[in-house]
C-alpha positions as CSV (number, residue, x, y, z in Angstrom):
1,X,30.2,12.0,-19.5
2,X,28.2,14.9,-21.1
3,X,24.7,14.3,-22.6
4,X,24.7,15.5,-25.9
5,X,21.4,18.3,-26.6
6,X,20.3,15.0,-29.2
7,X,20.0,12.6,-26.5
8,X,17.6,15.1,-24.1
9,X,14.1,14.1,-26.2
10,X,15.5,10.2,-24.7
11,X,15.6,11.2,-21.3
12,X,12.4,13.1,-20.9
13,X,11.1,9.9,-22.8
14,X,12.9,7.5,-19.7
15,X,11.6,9.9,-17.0
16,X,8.0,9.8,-18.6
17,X,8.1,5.8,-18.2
18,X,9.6,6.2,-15.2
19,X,7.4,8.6,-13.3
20,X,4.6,6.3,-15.0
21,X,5.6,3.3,-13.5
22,X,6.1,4.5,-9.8
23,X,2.8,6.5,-10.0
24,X,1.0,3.4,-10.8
25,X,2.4,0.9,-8.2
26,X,0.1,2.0,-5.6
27,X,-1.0,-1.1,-4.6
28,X,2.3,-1.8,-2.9
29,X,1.5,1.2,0.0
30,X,-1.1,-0.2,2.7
31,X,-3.1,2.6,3.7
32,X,-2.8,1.6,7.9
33,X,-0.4,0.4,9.7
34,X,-0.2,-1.9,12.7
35,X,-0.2,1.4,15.2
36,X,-3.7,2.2,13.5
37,X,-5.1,-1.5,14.1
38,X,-4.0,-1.7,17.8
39,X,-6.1,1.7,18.2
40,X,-9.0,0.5,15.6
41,X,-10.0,-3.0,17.5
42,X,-8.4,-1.9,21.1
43,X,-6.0,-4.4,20.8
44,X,-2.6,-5.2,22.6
45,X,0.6,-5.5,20.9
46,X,1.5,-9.2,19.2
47,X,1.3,-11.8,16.8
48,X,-2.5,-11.3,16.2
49,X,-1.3,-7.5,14.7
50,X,0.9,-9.7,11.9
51,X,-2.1,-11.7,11.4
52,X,-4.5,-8.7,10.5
53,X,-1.7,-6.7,8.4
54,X,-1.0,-10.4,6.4
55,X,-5.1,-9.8,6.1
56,X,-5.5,-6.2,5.0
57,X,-2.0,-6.7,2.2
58,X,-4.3,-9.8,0.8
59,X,-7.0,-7.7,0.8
60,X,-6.0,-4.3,-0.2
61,X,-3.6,-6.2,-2.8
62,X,-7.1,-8.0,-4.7
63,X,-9.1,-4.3,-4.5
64,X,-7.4,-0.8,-3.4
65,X,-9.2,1.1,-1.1
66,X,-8.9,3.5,1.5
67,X,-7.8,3.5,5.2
68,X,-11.6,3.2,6.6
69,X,-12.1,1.3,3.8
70,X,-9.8,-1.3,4.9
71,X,-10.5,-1.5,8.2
72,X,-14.2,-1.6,7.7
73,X,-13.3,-4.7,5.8
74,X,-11.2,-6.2,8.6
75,X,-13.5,-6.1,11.0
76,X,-15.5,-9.3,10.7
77,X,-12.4,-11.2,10.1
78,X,-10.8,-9.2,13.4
79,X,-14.1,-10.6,15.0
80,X,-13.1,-14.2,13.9
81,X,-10.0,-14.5,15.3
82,X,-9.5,-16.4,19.1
């Protein structure tokens, strides 16, 4: 199926709402990863790493910020945990 030169205006118009959209769902990329938290807080590989990660989504999620951001706020509640 050919596009007609009419219906060109409508696509820009769906790739403008498009690009939009993914451009503003930033919120759904956490700025570290569980390779940055083991070297961070010295830590060893395991179920702790999920805990942290669950931590920084919540918190990144509630307020975007950067990498040091984020892990300057996960260190008291890396501090907390047994």
């Amino acid at each position: 199926r050919f596009l007609s030169p009419s219906s060109a205006p409508q696509m820009l118009c769906i790739d403008r709402v498009i690009e939009d959209a993914l451009l503003k769902d930033t919120s759904s990329v956490l700025p570290i990863t569980g390779a940055d938290l083991l070297a961070e807080f010295q830590l060893s590989p395991g179920p702790k790493i999920g805990l942290i990660l669950a931590e920084a989504k919540r918190l990144h999620e509630a307020t975007p910020c950067s990498r040091d951001s984020l892990i300057a706020k996960l260190r008291d509640f890396v501090n907390s945990l047994p």
